[in-house]
Coordinates of C-alpha atoms in Angstrom, one line a residue:
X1 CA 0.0 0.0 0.0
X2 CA 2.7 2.4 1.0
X3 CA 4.4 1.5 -2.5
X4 CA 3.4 4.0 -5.2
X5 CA 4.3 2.1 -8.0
X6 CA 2.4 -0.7 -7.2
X7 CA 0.3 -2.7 -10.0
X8 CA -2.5 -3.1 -7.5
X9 CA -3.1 0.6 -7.7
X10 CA -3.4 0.3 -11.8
X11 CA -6.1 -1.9 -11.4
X12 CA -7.9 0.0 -9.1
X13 CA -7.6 3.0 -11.0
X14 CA -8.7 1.0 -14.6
X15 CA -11.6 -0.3 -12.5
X16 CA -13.0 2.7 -11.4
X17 CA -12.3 4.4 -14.3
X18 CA -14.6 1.4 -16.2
X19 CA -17.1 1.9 -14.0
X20 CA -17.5 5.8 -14.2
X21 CA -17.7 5.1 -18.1
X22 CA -20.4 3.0 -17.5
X23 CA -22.0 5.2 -15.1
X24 CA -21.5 7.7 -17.6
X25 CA -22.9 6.0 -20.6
X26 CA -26.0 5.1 -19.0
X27 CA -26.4 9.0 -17.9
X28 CA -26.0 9.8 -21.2
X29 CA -28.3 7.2 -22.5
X30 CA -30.9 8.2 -19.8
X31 CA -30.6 11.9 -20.9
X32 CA -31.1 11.4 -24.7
X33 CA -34.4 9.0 -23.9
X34 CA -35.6 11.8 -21.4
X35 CA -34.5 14.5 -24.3
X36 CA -37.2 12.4 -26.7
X37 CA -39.6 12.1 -24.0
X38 CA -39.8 15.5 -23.6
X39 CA -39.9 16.4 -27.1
X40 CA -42.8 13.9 -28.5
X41 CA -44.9 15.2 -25.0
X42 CA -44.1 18.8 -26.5
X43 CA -45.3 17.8 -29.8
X44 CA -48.5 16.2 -28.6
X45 CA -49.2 19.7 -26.4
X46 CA -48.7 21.9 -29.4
X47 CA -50.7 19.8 -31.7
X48 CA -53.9 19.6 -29.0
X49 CA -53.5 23.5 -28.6
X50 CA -53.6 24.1 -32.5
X51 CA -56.8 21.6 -32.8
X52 CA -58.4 23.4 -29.9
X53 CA -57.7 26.9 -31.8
X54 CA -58.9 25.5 -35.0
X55 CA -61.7 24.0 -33.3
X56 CA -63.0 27.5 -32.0
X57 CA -62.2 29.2 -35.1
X58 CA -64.2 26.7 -37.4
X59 CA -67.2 26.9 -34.6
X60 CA -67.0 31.1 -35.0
X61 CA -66.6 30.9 -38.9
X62 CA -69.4 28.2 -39.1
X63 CA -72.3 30.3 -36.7
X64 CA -71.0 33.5 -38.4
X65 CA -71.4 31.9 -41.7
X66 CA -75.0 30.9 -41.1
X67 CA -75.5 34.9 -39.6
X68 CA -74.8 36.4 -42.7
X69 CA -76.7 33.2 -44.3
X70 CA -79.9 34.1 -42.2
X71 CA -79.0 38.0 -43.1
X72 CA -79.0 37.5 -46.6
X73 CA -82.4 35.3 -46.7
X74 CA -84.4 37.4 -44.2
X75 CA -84.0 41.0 -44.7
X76 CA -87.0 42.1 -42.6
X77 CA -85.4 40.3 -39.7
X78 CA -83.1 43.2 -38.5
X79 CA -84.0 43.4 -35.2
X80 CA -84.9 39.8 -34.3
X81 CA -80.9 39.1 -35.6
X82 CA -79.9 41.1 -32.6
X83 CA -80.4 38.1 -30.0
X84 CA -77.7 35.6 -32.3
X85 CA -75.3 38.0 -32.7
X86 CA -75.1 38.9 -29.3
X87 CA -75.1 35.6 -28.6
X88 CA -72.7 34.7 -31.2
X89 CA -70.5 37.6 -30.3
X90 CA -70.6 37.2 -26.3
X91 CA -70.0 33.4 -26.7
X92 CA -66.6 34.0 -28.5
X93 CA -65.9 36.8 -26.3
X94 CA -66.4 35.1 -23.2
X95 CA -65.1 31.5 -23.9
X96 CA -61.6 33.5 -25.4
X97 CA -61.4 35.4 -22.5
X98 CA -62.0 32.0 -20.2
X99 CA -59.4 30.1 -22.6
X100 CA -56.7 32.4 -22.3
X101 CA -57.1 34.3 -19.0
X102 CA -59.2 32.3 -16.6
X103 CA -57.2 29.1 -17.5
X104 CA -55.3 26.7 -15.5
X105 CA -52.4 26.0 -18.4
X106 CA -50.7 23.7 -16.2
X107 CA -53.6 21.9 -15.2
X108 CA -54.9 22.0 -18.9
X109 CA -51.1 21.0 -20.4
X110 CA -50.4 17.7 -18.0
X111 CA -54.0 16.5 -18.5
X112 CA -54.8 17.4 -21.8
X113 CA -58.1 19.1 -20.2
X114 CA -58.8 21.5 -23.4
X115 CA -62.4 23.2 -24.2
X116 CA -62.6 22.9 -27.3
X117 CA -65.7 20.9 -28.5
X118 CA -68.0 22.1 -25.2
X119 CA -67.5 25.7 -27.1
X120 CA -70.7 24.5 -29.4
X121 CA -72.7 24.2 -26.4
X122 CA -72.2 27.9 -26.2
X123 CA -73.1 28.2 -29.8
X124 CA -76.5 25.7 -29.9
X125 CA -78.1 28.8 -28.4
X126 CA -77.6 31.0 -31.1
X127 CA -78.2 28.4 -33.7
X128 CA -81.7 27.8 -32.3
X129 CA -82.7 31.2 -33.0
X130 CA -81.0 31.3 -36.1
X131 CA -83.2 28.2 -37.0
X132 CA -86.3 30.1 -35.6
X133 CA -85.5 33.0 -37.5
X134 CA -84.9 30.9 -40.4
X135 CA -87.8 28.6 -40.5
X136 CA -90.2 29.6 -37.8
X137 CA -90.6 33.1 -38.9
X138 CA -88.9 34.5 -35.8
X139 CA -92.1 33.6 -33.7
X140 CA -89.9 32.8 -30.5
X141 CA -87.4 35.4 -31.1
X142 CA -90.2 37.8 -31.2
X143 CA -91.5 36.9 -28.3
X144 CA -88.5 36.8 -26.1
X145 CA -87.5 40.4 -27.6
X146 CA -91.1 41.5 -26.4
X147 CA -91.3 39.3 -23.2
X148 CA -87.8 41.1 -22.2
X149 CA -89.6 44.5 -23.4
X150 CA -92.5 44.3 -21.3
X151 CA -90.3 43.5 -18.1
X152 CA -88.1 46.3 -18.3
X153 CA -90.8 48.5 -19.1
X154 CA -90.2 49.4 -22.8
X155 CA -92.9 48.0 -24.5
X156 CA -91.8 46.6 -28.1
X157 CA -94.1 46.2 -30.4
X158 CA -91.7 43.0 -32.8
X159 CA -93.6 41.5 -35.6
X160 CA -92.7 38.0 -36.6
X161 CA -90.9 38.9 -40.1

């Protein structure tokens, strides 16, 4: 032991340094699967936050679509439009300001808890009056927009169109 030449010190010196290159090589192989991991788990979050934005853009482009639809076809329905396009309007309005203010983006990121879809729950509403409008002569919407008149004290006098 006292000798510092000695061949038993080589060897414990070649063994060590084998195993710290071992220890090493597994480190690095742990890194680069963890590097992967990482990066497909990345991918998969940014491809479920451009569905959900593409989701709640086709939703807006769709009810706006059939809004300038119901527009074009009923042109003595000015008024009764009012109730969609507030509807439309404070649907997006409120759901964007939900989705990007309100949000738990942690929570939302590790689960994959996105909105998305529920937005056309939102939207159902204004597609049943653009349906009555449409096809129902605007009978409801006439009588909500009176109905709402009459108990706030402005009396409306809304014709079906």
């Amino acid at each position: 032991m006292r000798d510092p030449d000695c061949a038993c010190r080589d060897r414990i010196e070649a063994g060590a340094t084998a195993a710290l290159q071992m220890q090493r090589e597994r480190l690095l192989d742990s890194d680069t699967r963890l590097t992967r991991a990482i990066r497909a788990k990345y991918m998969q979050v940014a491809d479920a936050l451009i569905r959900e934005f593409r989701i709640f853009s086709a939703a807006n482009l769709l009810v706006f679509g059939l809004l300038g639809v119901v527009t074009l076809t009923r042109p003595r329905a000015g008024l009764h439009l009012l109730l969609p396009t507030l509807v439309v309007l404070g649907a997006a309005a409120i759901t964007a300001c939900f989705y990007l203010f309100q949000q738990d983006w942690l929570r939302t990121v590790v689960f994959g808890d996105y909105v998305g879809l529920t937005y056309f729950v939102y939207l159902g509403l204004a597609g049943v009056w653009l349906s009555d409008i449409s096809f129902n002569h605007a009978r409801l919407t006439t009588a909500t927009i009176n109905g709402a008149g009459e108990a706030v004290g402005v009396a409306f006098n809304l014709v079906v169109c």
